[in-house]
Structure formats: C-alpha cells, structure tokens
mmCIF file of C-alpha atoms and ligand atoms in Angstrom:
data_model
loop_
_atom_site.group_PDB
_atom_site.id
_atom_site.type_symbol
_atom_site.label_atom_id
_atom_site.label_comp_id
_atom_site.label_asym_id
_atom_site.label_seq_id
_atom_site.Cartn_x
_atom_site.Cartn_y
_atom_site.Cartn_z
ATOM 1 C CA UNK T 1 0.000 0.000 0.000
ATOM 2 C CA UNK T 2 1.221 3.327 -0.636
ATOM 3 C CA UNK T 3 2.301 5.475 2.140
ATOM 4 C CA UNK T 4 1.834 8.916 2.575
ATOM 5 C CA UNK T 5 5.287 10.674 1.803
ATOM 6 C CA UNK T 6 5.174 8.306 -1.366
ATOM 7 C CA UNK T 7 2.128 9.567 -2.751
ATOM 8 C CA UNK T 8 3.936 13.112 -1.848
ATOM 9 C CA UNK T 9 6.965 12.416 -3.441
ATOM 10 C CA UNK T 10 5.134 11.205 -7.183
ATOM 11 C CA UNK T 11 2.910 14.086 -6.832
ATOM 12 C CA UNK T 12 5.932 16.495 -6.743
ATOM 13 C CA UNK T 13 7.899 14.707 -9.248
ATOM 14 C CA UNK T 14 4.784 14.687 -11.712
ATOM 15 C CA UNK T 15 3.928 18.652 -10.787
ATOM 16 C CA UNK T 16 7.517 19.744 -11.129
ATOM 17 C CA UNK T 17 7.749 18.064 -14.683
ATOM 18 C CA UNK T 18 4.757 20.074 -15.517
ATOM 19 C CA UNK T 19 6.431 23.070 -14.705
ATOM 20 C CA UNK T 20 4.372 24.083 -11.741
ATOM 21 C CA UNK T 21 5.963 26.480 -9.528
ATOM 22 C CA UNK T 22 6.695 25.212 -5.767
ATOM 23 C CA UNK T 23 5.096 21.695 -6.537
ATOM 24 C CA UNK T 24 5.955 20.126 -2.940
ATOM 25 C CA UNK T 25 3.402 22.939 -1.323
ATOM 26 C CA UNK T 26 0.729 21.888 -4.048
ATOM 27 C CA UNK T 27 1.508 18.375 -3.585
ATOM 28 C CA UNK T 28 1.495 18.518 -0.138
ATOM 29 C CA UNK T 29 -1.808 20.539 0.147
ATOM 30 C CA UNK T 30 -3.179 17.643 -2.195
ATOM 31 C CA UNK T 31 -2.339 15.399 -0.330
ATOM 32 C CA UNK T 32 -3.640 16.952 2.820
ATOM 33 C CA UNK T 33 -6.585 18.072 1.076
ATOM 34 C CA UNK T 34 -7.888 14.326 0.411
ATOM 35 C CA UNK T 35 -6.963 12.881 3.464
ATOM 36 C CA UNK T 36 -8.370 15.448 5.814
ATOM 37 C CA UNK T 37 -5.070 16.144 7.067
ATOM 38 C CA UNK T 38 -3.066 19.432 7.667
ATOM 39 C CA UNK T 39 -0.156 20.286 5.686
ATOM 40 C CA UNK T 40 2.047 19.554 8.871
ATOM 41 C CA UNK T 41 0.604 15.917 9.656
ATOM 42 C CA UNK T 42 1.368 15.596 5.956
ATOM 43 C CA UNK T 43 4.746 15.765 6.471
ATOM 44 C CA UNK T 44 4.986 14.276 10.427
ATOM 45 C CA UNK T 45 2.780 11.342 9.232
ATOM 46 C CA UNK T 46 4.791 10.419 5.864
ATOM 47 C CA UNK T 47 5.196 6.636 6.892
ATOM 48 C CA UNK T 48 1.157 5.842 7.564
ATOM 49 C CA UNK T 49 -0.248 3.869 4.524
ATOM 50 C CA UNK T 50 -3.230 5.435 2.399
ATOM 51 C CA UNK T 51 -5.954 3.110 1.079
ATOM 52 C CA UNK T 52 -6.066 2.495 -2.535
ATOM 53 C CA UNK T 53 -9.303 4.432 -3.264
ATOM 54 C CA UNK T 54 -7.711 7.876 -1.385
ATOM 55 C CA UNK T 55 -4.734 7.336 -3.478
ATOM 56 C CA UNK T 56 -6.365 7.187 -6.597
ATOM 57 C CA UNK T 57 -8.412 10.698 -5.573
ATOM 58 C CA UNK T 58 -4.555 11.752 -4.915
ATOM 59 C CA UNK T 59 -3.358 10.901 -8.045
ATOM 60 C CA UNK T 60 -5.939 12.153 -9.738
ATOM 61 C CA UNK T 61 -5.993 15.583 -8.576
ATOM 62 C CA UNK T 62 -2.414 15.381 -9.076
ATOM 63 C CA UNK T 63 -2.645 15.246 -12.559
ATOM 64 C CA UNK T 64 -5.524 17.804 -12.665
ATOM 65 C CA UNK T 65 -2.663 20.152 -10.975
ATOM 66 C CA UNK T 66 0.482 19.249 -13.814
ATOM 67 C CA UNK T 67 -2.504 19.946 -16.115
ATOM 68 C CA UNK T 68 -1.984 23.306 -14.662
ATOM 69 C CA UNK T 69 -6.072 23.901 -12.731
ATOM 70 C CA UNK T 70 -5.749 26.303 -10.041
ATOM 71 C CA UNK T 71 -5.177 25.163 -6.621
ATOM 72 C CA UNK T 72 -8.040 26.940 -5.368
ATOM 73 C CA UNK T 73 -10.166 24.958 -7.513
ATOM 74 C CA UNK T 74 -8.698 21.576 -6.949
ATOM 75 C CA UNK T 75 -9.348 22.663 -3.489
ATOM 76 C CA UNK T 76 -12.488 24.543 -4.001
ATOM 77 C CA UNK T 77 -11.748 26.842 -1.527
ATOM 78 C CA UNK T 78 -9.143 30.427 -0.838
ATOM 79 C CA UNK T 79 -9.013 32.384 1.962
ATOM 80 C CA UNK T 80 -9.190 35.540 1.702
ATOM 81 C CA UNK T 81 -8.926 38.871 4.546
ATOM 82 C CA UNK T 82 -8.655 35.378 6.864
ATOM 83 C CA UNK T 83 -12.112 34.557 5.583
ATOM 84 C CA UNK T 84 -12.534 31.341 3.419
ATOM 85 C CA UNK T 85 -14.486 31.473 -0.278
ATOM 86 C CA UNK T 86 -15.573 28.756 -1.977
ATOM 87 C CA UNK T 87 -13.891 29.154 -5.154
ATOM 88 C CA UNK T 88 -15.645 27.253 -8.586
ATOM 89 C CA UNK T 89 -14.589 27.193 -12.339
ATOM 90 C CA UNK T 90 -17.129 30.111 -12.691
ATOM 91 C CA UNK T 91 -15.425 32.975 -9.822
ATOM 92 C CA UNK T 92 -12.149 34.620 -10.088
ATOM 93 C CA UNK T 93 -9.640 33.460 -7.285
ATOM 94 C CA UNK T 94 -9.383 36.314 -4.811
ATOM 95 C CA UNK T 95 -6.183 37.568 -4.910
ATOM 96 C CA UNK T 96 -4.169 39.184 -1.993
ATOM 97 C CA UNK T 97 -4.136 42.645 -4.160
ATOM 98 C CA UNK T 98 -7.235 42.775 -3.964
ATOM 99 C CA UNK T 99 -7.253 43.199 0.115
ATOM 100 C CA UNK T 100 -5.408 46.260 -0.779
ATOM 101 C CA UNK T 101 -8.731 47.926 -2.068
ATOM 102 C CA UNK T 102 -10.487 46.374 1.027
ATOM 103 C CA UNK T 103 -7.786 48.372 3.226
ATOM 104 C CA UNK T 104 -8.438 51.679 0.991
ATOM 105 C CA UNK T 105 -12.355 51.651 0.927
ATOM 106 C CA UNK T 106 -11.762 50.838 4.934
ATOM 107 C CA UNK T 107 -9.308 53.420 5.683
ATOM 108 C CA UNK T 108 -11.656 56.225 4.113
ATOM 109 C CA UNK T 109 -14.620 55.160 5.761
ATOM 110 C CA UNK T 110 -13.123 55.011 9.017
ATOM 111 C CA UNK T 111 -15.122 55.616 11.674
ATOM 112 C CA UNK T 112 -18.051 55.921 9.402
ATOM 113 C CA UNK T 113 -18.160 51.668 9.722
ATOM 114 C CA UNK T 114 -20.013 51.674 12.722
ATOM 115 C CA UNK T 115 -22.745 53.203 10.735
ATOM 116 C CA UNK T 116 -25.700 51.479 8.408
ATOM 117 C CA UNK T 117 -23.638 51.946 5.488
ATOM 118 C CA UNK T 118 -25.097 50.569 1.841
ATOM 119 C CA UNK T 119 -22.459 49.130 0.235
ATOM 120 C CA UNK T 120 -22.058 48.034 -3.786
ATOM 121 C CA UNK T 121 -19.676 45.816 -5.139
ATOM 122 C CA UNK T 122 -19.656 45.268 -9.146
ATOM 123 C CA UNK T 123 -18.787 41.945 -10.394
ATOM 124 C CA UNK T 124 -18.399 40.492 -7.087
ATOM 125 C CA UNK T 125 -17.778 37.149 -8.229
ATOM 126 C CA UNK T 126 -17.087 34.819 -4.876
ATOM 127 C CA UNK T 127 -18.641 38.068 -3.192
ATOM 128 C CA UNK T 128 -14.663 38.431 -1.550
ATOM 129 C CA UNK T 129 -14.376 42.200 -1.336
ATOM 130 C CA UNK T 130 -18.487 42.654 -0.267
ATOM 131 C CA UNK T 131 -17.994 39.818 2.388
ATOM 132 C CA UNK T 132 -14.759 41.686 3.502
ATOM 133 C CA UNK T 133 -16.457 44.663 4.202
ATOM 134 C CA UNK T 134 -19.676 43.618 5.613
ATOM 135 C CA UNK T 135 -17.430 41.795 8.309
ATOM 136 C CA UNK T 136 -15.680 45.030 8.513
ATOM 137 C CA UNK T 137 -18.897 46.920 8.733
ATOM 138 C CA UNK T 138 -21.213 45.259 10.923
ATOM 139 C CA UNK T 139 -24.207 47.536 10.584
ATOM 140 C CA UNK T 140 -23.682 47.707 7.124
ATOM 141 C CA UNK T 141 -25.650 45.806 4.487
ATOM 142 C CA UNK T 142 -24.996 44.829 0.766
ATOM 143 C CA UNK T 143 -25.515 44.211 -3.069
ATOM 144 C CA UNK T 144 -23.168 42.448 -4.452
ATOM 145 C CA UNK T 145 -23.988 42.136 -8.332
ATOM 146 C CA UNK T 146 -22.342 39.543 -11.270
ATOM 147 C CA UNK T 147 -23.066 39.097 -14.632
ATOM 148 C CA UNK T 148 -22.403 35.440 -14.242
ATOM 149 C CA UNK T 149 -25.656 32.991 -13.054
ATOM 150 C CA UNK T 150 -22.983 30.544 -11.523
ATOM 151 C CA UNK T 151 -20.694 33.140 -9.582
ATOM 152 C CA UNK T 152 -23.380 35.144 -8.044
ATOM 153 C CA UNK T 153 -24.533 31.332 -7.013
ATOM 154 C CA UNK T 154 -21.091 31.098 -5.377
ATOM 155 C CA UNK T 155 -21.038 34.528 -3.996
ATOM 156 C CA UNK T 156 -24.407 33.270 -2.888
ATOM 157 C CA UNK T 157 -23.224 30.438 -0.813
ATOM 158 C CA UNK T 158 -20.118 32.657 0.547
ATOM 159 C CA UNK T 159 -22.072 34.543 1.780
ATOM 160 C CA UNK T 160 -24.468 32.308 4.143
ATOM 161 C CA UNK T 161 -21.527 29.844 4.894
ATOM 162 C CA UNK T 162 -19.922 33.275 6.326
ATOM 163 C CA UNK T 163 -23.294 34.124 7.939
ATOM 164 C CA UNK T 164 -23.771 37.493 5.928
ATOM 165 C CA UNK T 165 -26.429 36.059 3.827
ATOM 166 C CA UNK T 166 -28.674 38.252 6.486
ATOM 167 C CA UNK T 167 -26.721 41.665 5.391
ATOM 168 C CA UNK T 168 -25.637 40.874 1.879
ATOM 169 C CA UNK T 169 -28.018 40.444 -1.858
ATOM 170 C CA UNK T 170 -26.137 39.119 -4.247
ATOM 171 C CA UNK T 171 -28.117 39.980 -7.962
ATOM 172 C CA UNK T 172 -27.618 38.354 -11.364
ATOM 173 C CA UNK T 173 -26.957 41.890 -13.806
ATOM 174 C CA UNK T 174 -25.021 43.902 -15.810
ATOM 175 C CA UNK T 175 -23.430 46.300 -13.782
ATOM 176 C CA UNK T 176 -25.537 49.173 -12.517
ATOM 177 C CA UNK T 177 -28.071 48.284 -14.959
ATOM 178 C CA UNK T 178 -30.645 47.038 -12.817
ATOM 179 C CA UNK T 179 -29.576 48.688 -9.111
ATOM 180 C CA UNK T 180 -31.787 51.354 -7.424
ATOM 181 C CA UNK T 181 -29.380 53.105 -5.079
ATOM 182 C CA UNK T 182 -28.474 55.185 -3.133
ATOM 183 C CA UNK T 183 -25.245 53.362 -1.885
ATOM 184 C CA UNK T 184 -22.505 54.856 0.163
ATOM 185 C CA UNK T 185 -19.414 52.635 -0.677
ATOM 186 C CA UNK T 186 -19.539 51.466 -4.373
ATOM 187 C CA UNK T 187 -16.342 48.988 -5.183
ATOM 188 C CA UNK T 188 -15.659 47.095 -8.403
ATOM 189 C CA UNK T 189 -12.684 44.811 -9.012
ATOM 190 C CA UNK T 190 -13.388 44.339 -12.901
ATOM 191 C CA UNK T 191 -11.957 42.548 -15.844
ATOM 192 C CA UNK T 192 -9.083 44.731 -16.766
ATOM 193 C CA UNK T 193 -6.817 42.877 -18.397
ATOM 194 C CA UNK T 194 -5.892 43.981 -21.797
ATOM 195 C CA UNK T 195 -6.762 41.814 -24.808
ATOM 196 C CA UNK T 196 -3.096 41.763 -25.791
ATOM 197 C CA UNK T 197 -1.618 40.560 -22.411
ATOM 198 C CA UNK T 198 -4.377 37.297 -22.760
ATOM 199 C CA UNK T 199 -1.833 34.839 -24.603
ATOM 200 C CA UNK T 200 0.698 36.142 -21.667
ATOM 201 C CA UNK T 201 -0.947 35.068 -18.641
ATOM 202 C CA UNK T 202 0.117 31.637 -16.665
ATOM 203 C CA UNK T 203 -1.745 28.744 -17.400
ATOM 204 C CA UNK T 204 -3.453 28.571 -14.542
ATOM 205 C CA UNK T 205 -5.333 31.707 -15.620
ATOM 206 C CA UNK T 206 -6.096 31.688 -19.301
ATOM 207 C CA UNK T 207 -6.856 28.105 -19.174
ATOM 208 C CA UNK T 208 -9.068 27.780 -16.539
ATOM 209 C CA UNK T 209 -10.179 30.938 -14.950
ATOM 210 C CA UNK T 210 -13.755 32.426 -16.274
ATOM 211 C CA UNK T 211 -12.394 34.757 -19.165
ATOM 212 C CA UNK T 212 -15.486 37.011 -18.606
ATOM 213 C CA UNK T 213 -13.457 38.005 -14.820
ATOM 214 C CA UNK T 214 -10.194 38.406 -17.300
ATOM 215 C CA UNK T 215 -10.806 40.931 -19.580
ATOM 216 C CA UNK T 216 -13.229 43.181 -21.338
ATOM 217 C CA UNK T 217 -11.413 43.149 -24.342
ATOM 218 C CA UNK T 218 -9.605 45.759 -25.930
ATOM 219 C CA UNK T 219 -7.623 48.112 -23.994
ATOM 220 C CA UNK T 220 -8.566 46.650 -20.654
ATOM 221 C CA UNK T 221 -10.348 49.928 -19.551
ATOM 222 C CA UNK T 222 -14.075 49.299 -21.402
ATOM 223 C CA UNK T 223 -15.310 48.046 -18.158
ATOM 224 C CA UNK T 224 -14.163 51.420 -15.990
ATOM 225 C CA UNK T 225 -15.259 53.112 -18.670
ATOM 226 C CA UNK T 226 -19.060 51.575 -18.909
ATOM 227 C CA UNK T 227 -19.170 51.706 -14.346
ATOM 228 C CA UNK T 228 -17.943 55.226 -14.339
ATOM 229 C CA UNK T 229 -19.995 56.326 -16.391
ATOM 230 C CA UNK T 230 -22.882 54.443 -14.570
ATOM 231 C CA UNK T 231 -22.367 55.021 -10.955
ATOM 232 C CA UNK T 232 -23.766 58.688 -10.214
ATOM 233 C CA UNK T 233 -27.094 57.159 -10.911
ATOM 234 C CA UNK T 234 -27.140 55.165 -8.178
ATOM 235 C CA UNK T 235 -24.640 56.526 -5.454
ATOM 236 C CA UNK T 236 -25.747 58.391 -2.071
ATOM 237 C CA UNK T 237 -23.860 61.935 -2.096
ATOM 238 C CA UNK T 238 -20.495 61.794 -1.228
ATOM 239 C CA UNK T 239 -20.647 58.296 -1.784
ATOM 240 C CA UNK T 240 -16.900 56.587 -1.909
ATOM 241 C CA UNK T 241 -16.105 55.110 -4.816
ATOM 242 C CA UNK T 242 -13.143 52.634 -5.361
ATOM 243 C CA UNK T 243 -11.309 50.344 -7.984
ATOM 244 C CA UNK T 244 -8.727 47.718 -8.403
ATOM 245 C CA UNK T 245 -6.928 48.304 -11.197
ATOM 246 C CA UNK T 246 -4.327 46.525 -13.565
ATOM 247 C CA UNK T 247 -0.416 47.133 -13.484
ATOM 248 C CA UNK T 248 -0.155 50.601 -15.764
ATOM 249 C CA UNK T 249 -3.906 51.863 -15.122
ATOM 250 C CA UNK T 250 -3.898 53.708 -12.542
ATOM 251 C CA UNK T 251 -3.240 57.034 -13.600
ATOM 252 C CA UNK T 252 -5.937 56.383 -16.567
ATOM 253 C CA UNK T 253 -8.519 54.978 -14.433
ATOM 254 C CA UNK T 254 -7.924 57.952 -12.050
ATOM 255 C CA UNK T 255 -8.462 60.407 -15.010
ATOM 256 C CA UNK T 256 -11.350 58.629 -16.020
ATOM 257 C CA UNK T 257 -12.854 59.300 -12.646
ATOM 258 C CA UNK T 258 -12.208 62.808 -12.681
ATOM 259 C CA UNK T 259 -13.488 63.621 -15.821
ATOM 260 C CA UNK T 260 -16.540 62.379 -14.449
ATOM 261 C CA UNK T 261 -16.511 64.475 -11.637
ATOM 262 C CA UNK T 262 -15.441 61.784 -9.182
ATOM 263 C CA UNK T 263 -12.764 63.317 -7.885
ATOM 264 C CA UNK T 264 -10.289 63.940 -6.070
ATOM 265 C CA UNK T 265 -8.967 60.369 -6.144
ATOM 266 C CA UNK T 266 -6.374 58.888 -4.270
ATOM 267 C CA UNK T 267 -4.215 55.936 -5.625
ATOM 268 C CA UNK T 268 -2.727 53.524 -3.030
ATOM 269 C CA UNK T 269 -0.472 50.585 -3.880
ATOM 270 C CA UNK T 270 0.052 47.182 -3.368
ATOM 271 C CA UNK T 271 2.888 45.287 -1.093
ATOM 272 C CA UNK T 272 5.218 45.375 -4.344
ATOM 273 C CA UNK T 273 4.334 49.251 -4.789
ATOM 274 C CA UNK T 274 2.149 49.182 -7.688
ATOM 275 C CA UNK T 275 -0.871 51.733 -7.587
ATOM 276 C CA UNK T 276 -3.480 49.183 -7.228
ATOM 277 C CA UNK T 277 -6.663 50.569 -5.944
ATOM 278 C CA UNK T 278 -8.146 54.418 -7.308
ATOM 279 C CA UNK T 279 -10.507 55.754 -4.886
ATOM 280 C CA UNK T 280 -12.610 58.850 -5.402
ATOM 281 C CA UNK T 281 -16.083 60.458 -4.348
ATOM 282 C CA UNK T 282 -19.476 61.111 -5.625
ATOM 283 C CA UNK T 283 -20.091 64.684 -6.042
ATOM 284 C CA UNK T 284 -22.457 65.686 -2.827
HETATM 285 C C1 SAM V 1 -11.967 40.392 -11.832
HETATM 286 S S1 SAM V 1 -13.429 39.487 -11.392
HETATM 287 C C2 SAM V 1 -13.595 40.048 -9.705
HETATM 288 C C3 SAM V 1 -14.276 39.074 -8.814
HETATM 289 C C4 SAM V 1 -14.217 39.453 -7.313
HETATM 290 N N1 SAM V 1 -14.848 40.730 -7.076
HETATM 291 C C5 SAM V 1 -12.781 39.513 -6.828
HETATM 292 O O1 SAM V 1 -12.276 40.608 -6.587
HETATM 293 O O2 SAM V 1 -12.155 38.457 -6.709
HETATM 294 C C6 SAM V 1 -14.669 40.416 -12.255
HETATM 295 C C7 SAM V 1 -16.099 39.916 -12.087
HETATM 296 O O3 SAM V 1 -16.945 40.783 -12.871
HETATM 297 C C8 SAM V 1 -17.967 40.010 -13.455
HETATM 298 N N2 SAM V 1 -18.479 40.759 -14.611
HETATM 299 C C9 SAM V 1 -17.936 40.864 -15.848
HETATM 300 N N3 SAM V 1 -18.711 41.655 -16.624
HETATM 301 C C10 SAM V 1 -19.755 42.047 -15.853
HETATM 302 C C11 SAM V 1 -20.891 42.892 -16.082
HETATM 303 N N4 SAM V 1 -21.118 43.457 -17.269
HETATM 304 N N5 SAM V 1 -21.743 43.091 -15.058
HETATM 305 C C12 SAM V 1 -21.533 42.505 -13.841
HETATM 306 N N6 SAM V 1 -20.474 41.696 -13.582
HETATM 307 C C13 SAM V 1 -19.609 41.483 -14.567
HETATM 308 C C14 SAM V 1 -17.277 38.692 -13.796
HETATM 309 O O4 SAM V 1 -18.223 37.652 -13.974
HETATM 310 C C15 SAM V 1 -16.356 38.511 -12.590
HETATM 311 O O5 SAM V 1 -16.983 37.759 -11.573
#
C-alpha cells in the first residue's frame, strides 16, 4: 500500500515536470486536502499507509494540478482577509491585491463603519471584497452584483456559509443596470486585463479561470469606462467610490474618474508598490 510521503513524493515529481511552480506545497496541500489532514501531519505522518481508493483521488488531482487547474479549484476553496471562499470554475480566485482595495475603501470610511452603510460591489464574483467589508462593517448591508448565473450562485453560498447572507443580496446583472441606489461605498474589481496581455498570462489563468473576470477586451479599460460612467445614478452623495486596477492603469482609471466628476482620487499601492486601488467620491 502506498504510504503517505510516497504519494507526496510522485505528486511532486509529476507537478515539477509540468512546470508548476513550488510543486511540494501543491503536492502537499493535495495530499492533505484528500486525506483530511493538515499540511504539517502531511509531512509528520509520511510513513502511515493510504488506502487504494484515497490514493487514486490523490493521483488524480495530481494530474488535474500538472494539467496546470488552479489550486483553489482543486481545493475549491481560498481564503481571503482570513475569511474562506468557496472558489468554482465560474469565480475569479481572490487575490491578496485585492485586500489592498479592502484596506483603501476601509481606511476612508473610518469611523463611518459603525454606521448602516449601503455598500455596492460590481462583479463580485465569490462576493470576496463585499464579504470583507460587511465583516468590517457590521451595521452595514450589501448588493453584491455579477453578470455570471454561476458566480453570483457562489457569492451566494459565501455569503451564508460566512453568515452574511442576512446583510448581503447578491443579484444576477449587468453592472448598474438594474440597481436602485443610493449606496454609500460602491467597489468594483473588474476585468481589466488587456486583450493583448491574454496569450501572456500563466496557465493557470487563461486556461481555466472564467475569461469574462479576465478581460473586457480591448484596452482593458471598457469596463471602468461603462461603471464610471454608470455610478452617479445610483450613489448616495459623497458616496466613496473605489477600484482595483491593472499594473499601468492607474493614472488612466484615475483620469477617467475625474473627468466624471469623481474626484479627487487617491491611488494607493500594493505590497510590491504598484498603484493598485483608485478611490474617489461622488459629487455631494
Ligand atoms: C476580476 S473578477 C472580480 C471578482 C471578485 N470581485 C474579486 O475581486 O475576486 C470580475 C467579475 O466581474 C464580473 N463581470 C464581468 N462583466 C460584468 C458585467 N457586465 N456586469 C456585472 N459583472 C460582470 C465577472 O463575472 C467577474 O466575476
């Protein structure tokens, strides 16, 4: 019978010949993953045998891995701002830039979070950044809105499993489109990835994650472009109003917020220094 650190030690080889980057973590989360077992009693229990049928699941998702799927969808699950998401085929993986808009929406609001707040977050796909700041906010409450049926199903479940399903609506729509507002905080991480930079993406991306959460085509702005030009209709006055934004966009995204009269904006930027979130305000 296989043992434990044997089933570890294939799954690296196999995930390091498919050029997966730090394959022992993957393997070892695999690993972990089907045996109920944390990463450490992976590696403190390497000699205890595993039954045929786990190893098979093992080896499977092993070669669902080299075949370069996402770890949070092998696992089904990310955490993010220490909260865990289901994560599906149909949601973008949150991503630790993104907490970086969480901390700029949260460090203008302030004090302002012990109020009822109304907060909006377009194309909220697992319903990460909305689920971040309800937990923030606790007297706040929330639409979170996706084009896609499946993610707002996801965003959906998030949401009870995190028991915000009381505080939190999560809408099937094209962004604005169908909101009556007013809301106070109005967020959007959007597709923004240039149609160019498609082919460059990792695997892991452009094979597997929902292209709709990738990129609006073209320049990578078009989705900015169509929210901005949608959000006075339904924003409180004063309302905040804050993006993630692509490597490069800041600046642009920032001048397309100005121009339409949602300024002055602040840019804030990541751990590796990249402006990363654009905040600004409703007129009011
Ligand atoms: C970059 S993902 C962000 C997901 C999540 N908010 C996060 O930060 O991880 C963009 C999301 O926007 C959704 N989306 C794309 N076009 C949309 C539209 N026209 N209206 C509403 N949502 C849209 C996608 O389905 C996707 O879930």
């Amino acid at each position: 019978m296989p043992t434990i650190k044997s089933l570890v030690q294939d799954a690296v080889l196999r995930l390091r010949l498919s050029g997966v980057e730090g394959p022992r973590r993957d393997a070892e989360l695999i690993v972990g993953h089907v045996l109920g077992l944390e990463r450490a009693s992976v590696i403190a229990r390497g000699d205890d045998p595993v039954e045929p049928a786990a190893a098979a699941r093992i080896e499977a998702l092993a070669a669902e891995r080299a075949g370069r799927r996402p770890m949070a969808q092998i696992l089904g699950r990310r955490e993010f701002w220490s909260l865990n998401f289901k994560v599906t085929e149909a949601t973008l993986d949150p991503r630790p830039d993104t907490e970086t808009l969480v901390e700029a929406v949260l460090a203008v609001i302030g004090l302002r979070r012990w109020q009822a707040l109304r907060i909006l977050d377009l194309g909220t796909g697992t319903g990460c950044i909305l689920a971040a700041l309800l937990t923030e906010c606790p007297a706040a409450k929330g639409v979170g809105v996706d084009r896609s049926a499946a993610a707002a199903a996801v965003a959906r479940e998030n949401m009870s499993a995190l028991e915000l399903g009381g505080r939190a609506t999560i809408v099937e729509g094209d962004w604005c489109a169908d909101l009556s507002g007013p809301f106070d905080v109005i967020v959007s991480n959007p597709p923004y990835i240039p149609e160019a930079d498609m082919a460059r993406l990792a695997p892991e991306v452009r094979l597997f994650e929902p292209r709709a959460a990738l990129t609006p085509g073209g320049d990578g702005l078009g989705a900015y472009r169509l929210i901005i030009g949608q959000v006075g209709a339904v924003a409180a006055p004063g309302a905040i109003v804050g993006f993630e934004v692509g490597i490069g966009q800041s600046e642009a995204v920032a001048a397309l917020m100005v121009a339409a009269g949602l300024g002055p904006v602040t840019i804030r930027p990541d751990l590796a220094g990249i402006g990363r979130a654009v905040l600004g305000r409703a007129p009011g």
